Short mmCIF file of C-alpha atoms and ligand atoms in Angstrom, two decimals:
data_model
loop_
_atom_site.label_atom_id
_atom_site.label_comp_id
_atom_site.label_asym_id
_atom_site.label_seq_id
_atom_site.Cartn_x
_atom_site.Cartn_y
_atom_site.Cartn_z
CA UNK A 10 206.98 119.78 102.69
CA UNK A 11 203.61 120.31 101.26
CA UNK A 12 201.47 122.35 103.69
CA UNK A 13 198.17 122.00 102.29
CA UNK A 14 195.31 119.81 103.30
CA UNK A 15 192.87 117.87 101.07
CA UNK A 16 190.91 121.16 100.42
CA UNK A 17 192.02 124.12 98.52
CA UNK A 18 193.38 126.21 101.72
CA UNK A 19 191.99 129.68 102.18
CA UNK A 20 194.80 132.03 101.36
CA UNK A 21 195.96 133.90 104.51
CA UNK A 22 193.95 136.84 105.07
CA UNK A 23 195.85 139.82 103.66
CA UNK A 24 197.70 142.02 106.10
CA UNK A 25 195.62 144.97 106.32
CA UNK A 26 197.27 148.17 107.32
CA UNK A 27 194.76 150.82 108.49
CA UNK A 28 193.99 151.62 104.85
CA UNK A 29 190.97 153.01 103.00
CA UNK A 30 188.51 151.05 100.88
CA UNK A 31 190.47 152.46 97.94
CA UNK A 32 193.73 150.46 98.59
CA UNK A 33 191.62 147.42 99.21
CA UNK A 34 189.81 147.96 96.07
CA UNK A 35 193.31 148.15 94.35
CA UNK A 36 194.37 145.03 95.90
CA UNK A 37 191.23 143.30 94.70
CA UNK A 38 191.84 144.58 91.18
CA UNK A 39 195.33 143.36 91.28
CA UNK A 40 194.32 139.87 92.27
CA UNK A 41 191.53 139.79 89.41
CA UNK A 42 194.24 140.81 86.93
CA UNK A 43 196.36 138.08 88.00
CA UNK A 44 193.74 135.50 87.89
CA UNK A 45 192.77 136.76 84.29
CA UNK A 46 196.22 136.44 83.30
CA UNK A 47 196.83 133.03 84.75
CA UNK A 48 193.51 131.75 83.08
CA UNK A 49 194.69 133.22 79.83
CA UNK A 50 197.75 130.72 79.81
CA UNK A 51 197.25 127.30 78.02
CA UNK A 52 199.01 125.71 80.88
CA UNK A 53 196.35 126.84 83.44
CA UNK A 54 193.29 126.54 81.13
CA UNK A 55 191.74 123.75 83.05
CA UNK A 56 192.35 124.88 86.49
CA UNK A 57 189.23 125.74 88.52
CA UNK A 58 188.49 129.24 89.46
CA UNK A 59 189.31 128.17 93.11
CA UNK A 60 192.66 126.74 92.19
CA UNK A 61 193.50 129.90 90.19
CA UNK A 62 192.43 132.03 93.07
CA UNK A 63 194.71 130.24 95.22
CA UNK A 64 197.63 130.71 92.84
CA UNK A 65 197.21 134.33 92.23
CA UNK A 66 196.72 134.98 96.05
CA UNK A 67 199.76 133.02 97.04
CA UNK A 68 202.20 134.18 94.29
CA UNK A 69 204.57 137.08 94.67
CA UNK A 70 204.99 139.76 91.82
CA UNK A 71 208.64 140.14 91.00
CA UNK A 72 210.16 142.93 88.77
CA UNK A 73 213.62 142.33 87.36
CA UNK A 74 215.45 144.94 85.32
CA UNK A 75 217.18 144.35 81.82
CA UNK A 76 220.52 142.35 82.47
CA UNK A 77 219.62 141.38 86.11
CA UNK A 78 220.33 137.72 86.90
CA UNK A 79 216.99 136.18 88.38
CA UNK A 80 218.64 132.90 89.47
CA UNK A 81 222.21 131.43 89.40
CA UNK A 82 223.51 127.97 88.46
CA UNK A 83 224.37 126.00 91.40
CA UNK A 84 222.25 127.80 93.83
CA UNK A 85 219.62 126.32 95.87
CA UNK A 86 216.24 126.98 94.78
CA UNK A 87 212.67 126.79 96.25
CA UNK A 88 210.53 128.82 94.00
CA UNK A 89 209.55 129.14 90.27
CA UNK A 90 208.46 131.96 88.00
CA UNK A 91 205.84 132.39 85.40
CA UNK A 92 206.69 135.20 83.02
CA UNK A 93 203.81 137.93 82.92
CA UNK A 94 205.65 140.43 80.73
CA UNK A 95 209.24 140.52 79.24
CA UNK A 96 211.69 138.03 78.18
CA UNK A 97 214.60 135.85 79.84
CA UNK A 98 217.47 133.92 78.79
CA UNK A 99 218.74 130.45 80.06
CA UNK A 100 222.30 130.04 79.93
CA UNK A 101 225.19 127.93 81.27
CA UNK A 102 228.88 128.64 81.66
CA UNK A 103 230.85 125.73 80.09
CA UNK A 104 234.05 124.35 81.53
CA UNK A 105 236.03 126.59 79.21
CA UNK A 106 234.18 129.77 80.89
CA UNK A 107 232.31 130.29 77.71
CA UNK A 108 228.44 131.15 77.94
CA UNK A 109 225.95 129.05 76.14
CA UNK A 110 222.32 130.25 75.81
CA UNK A 111 220.16 127.44 76.17
CA UNK A 112 216.81 128.91 75.54
CA UNK A 113 214.99 132.26 75.35
CA UNK A 114 211.62 132.39 77.24
CA UNK A 115 208.89 134.73 77.22
CA UNK A 116 205.18 135.61 78.42
CA UNK A 117 203.54 132.88 79.96
CA UNK A 118 206.69 130.47 80.06
CA UNK A 119 207.73 129.02 83.43
CA UNK A 120 211.17 128.77 84.53
CA UNK A 121 212.89 127.58 87.92
CA UNK A 122 210.83 124.39 88.06
CA UNK A 123 213.58 121.83 87.81
CA UNK A 124 215.12 122.55 91.35
CA UNK A 125 211.66 122.29 92.60
CA UNK A 126 210.98 118.81 91.30
CA UNK A 127 214.68 117.19 91.49
CA UNK A 128 215.59 118.97 94.82
CA UNK A 129 218.98 119.71 93.17
CA UNK A 130 220.66 123.13 92.79
CA UNK A 131 219.54 125.38 89.82
CA UNK A 132 220.65 123.80 86.58
CA UNK A 133 221.26 127.05 84.76
CA UNK A 134 221.39 130.93 85.04
CA UNK A 135 218.47 132.90 84.02
CA UNK A 136 219.00 136.63 83.18
CA UNK A 137 216.33 139.23 82.35
CA UNK A 138 216.82 140.32 78.75
CA UNK A 139 214.58 143.11 79.13
CA UNK A 140 212.51 144.73 82.26
CA UNK A 141 210.68 141.66 83.05
CA UNK A 142 207.83 140.94 85.50
CA UNK A 143 207.08 137.52 86.85
CA UNK A 144 204.76 135.63 89.29
CA UNK A 145 206.99 133.81 91.66
CA UNK A 146 205.37 130.63 93.10
CA UNK A 147 206.85 128.60 96.17
CA UNK A 148 207.33 124.83 95.70
CA UNK A 149 204.42 124.03 98.23
CA UNK A 150 202.11 126.16 96.29
CA UNK A 151 202.98 124.54 92.99
CA UNK A 152 203.08 121.03 94.41
CA UNK A 153 199.79 121.35 96.07
CA UNK A 154 197.98 122.50 92.88
CA UNK A 155 199.77 119.55 90.99
CA UNK A 156 198.35 117.18 93.57
CA UNK A 157 194.86 118.50 92.85
CA UNK A 158 194.94 119.06 89.22
CA UNK A 159 196.08 116.23 87.00
CA UNK A 160 195.07 118.44 84.00
CA UNK A 161 197.81 120.96 85.39
CA UNK A 162 200.44 118.10 85.75
CA UNK A 163 199.54 117.02 82.10
CA UNK A 164 200.12 120.55 80.72
CA UNK A 165 203.44 120.95 82.88
CA UNK A 166 204.68 117.62 81.44
CA UNK A 167 203.66 118.75 77.99
CA UNK A 168 205.79 121.98 78.48
CA UNK A 169 208.81 120.00 79.75
CA UNK A 170 208.49 117.52 76.90
CA UNK A 171 208.70 120.39 74.33
CA UNK A 172 211.87 121.62 75.97
CA UNK A 173 213.35 118.34 75.94
CA UNK A 174 212.35 117.83 72.16
CA UNK A 175 213.95 121.36 71.52
CA UNK A 176 217.01 120.35 73.34
CA UNK A 177 217.13 117.23 71.32
CA UNK A 178 216.78 118.86 68.22
CA UNK A 179 219.50 121.39 69.11
CA UNK A 180 221.98 118.79 69.93
CA UNK A 181 221.32 117.17 66.49
CA UNK A 182 221.96 120.52 64.79
CA UNK A 183 225.14 121.34 66.77
CA UNK A 184 226.49 117.99 65.73
CA UNK A 185 225.63 118.12 62.13
CA UNK A 186 225.40 121.74 60.86
CA UNK A 187 228.17 124.38 60.02
CA UNK A 188 228.47 127.37 62.22
CA UNK A 189 226.87 129.38 59.25
CA UNK A 190 223.97 126.94 59.11
CA UNK A 191 223.65 127.12 62.91
CA UNK A 192 223.73 130.77 63.06
CA UNK A 193 221.18 131.11 60.29
CA UNK A 194 218.76 128.41 62.21
CA UNK A 195 219.13 130.50 65.43
CA UNK A 196 218.40 133.81 63.78
CA UNK A 197 215.21 132.09 62.22
CA UNK A 198 214.26 130.93 65.47
CA UNK A 199 214.72 134.40 67.17
CA UNK A 200 212.89 136.06 64.14
CA UNK A 201 209.97 133.71 64.77
CA UNK A 202 209.84 134.51 68.49
CA UNK A 203 210.84 138.28 68.57
CA UNK A 204 210.74 139.61 64.89
CA UNK A 205 209.10 142.46 63.26
CA UNK A 206 208.20 142.31 59.69
CA UNK A 207 210.00 144.88 57.22
CA UNK A 208 209.83 145.32 53.46
CA UNK A 209 212.00 142.75 52.71
CA UNK A 210 212.04 140.23 55.62
CA UNK A 211 211.99 140.17 59.40
CA UNK A 212 213.89 142.28 61.86
CA UNK A 213 214.97 140.68 65.10
CA UNK A 214 214.17 142.97 67.85
CA UNK A 215 216.25 141.67 70.35
CA UNK A 216 219.56 143.85 70.99
CA UNK A 217 222.37 141.22 70.46
CA UNK A 218 226.07 141.86 69.91
CA UNK A 219 228.33 139.31 68.31
CA UNK A 220 229.47 137.86 71.51
CA UNK A 221 225.85 137.29 72.56
CA UNK A 222 225.16 135.67 69.13
CA UNK A 223 228.11 133.44 69.66
CA UNK A 224 226.65 132.31 72.86
CA UNK A 225 223.55 131.15 71.03
CA UNK A 226 225.68 128.51 69.06
CA UNK A 227 228.41 127.62 71.37
CA UNK A 228 231.14 129.47 69.30
CA UNK A 229 233.68 132.17 69.40
CA UNK A 230 232.67 135.89 68.54
CA UNK A 231 235.18 135.88 65.55
CA UNK A 232 233.49 132.77 64.03
CA UNK A 233 230.12 134.41 64.44
CA UNK A 234 231.79 137.38 62.68
CA UNK A 235 233.00 135.49 59.88
CA UNK A 236 229.57 133.58 59.64
CA UNK A 237 227.58 137.05 59.37
CA UNK A 238 230.04 138.13 56.74
CA UNK A 239 229.17 135.16 54.70
CA UNK A 240 225.25 135.27 55.42
CA UNK A 241 225.43 139.03 54.25
CA UNK A 242 227.29 138.14 51.19
CA UNK A 243 224.73 135.42 50.48
CA UNK A 244 221.80 138.30 50.76
CA UNK A 245 220.39 136.20 53.77
CA UNK A 246 221.04 138.76 56.35
CA UNK A 247 221.49 142.56 56.55
CA UNK A 248 222.01 145.06 59.11
CA UNK A 249 219.67 148.07 59.70
CA UNK A 250 220.72 150.57 62.39
CA UNK A 251 222.40 147.79 64.45
CA UNK A 252 219.58 145.40 63.92
CA UNK A 253 219.65 142.06 62.14
CA UNK A 254 217.10 141.95 59.40
CA UNK A 255 216.64 138.30 58.00
CA UNK A 256 216.08 138.74 54.46
CA UNK A 257 212.83 136.84 53.21
CA UNK A 258 212.06 136.12 56.65
CA UNK A 259 211.58 132.75 58.20
CA UNK A 260 211.01 129.78 55.69
P1 LIG B 6 216.08 125.44 87.49
O1 LIG B 6 217.08 124.57 87.39
O2 LIG B 6 215.47 125.49 88.82
O3 LIG B 6 216.64 126.86 87.29
C1 LIG B 6 217.20 127.21 85.92
C2 LIG B 6 216.09 127.13 84.96
O4 LIG B 6 216.38 127.16 83.78
C3 LIG B 6 215.35 125.80 85.26
O5 LIG B 6 214.92 125.23 86.09
C4 LIG B 6 214.43 125.63 84.09
O6 LIG B 6 213.44 126.37 84.31
C5 LIG B 6 215.38 126.48 83.08
N1 LIG B 6 216.18 125.61 82.16
C6 LIG B 6 217.28 124.92 82.32
N2 LIG B 6 217.36 124.12 81.16
C7 LIG B 6 216.55 124.42 80.11
C8 LIG B 6 216.42 124.07 78.94
N3 LIG B 6 217.28 123.22 78.24
N4 LIG B 6 215.18 124.54 78.14
C9 LIG B 6 214.51 125.35 78.86
N5 LIG B 6 214.59 125.76 80.08
C10 LIG B 6 215.82 125.49 80.73
#
């Protein structure tokens, strides 16, 4: 149920313990930082100050440790998250018990919105890949903003279309590419997303073992091992202190 009237509701007054001006100042500074962060994201660019203020006041800061599961596939969900800092992995467990990584998301990305829109359980698991901070928004808050801001609705639709487009391209790739080609393509995507330039290419700065790489392309660890050997022989990939370097970088 949406609990907002026609105007932007005034956020509930903050609960004020008997505190000094200092802690109030800190609270105000935090709210200002959150508003500045939200304003910096393309999805919220067109939102009025009033709307941003409302979002910032009504959201909750959450912190997740690397490896922590933020939400589980199949659970009910009434909130979504905007990533302030860090990275998460969206993954599902196949019928055979194998993990398939669907997408990596980072700063400014939103997740957990699907269960809010279709009122169904969470469609996937979301795991923090590194220490991650999010702003958590309740369904009522997001829906209230969407009702008032067609620009926000359009931005969100654009973000969801991009995900669908990506998923469609991935499905095409899975059907037509070999394991070696799929792995190389995924490594190139990771290098674009989380890469550091080296003298001869790009180092992928995500700690990943072969099992985790296997979840990226829906195959076994053994197949990834063989594909990596082949890519190294072809000079397309090398290992540097356990990190994967994509030689010549991303085409
Ligand atoms: P929800 O279903 O509520 O919880 C899991 C979240 O993972 C989901 O919302 C989306 O935010 C995200 N998610 C699920 N599938 C994909 C996908 N194919 N691409 C990107 N994100 C996804």
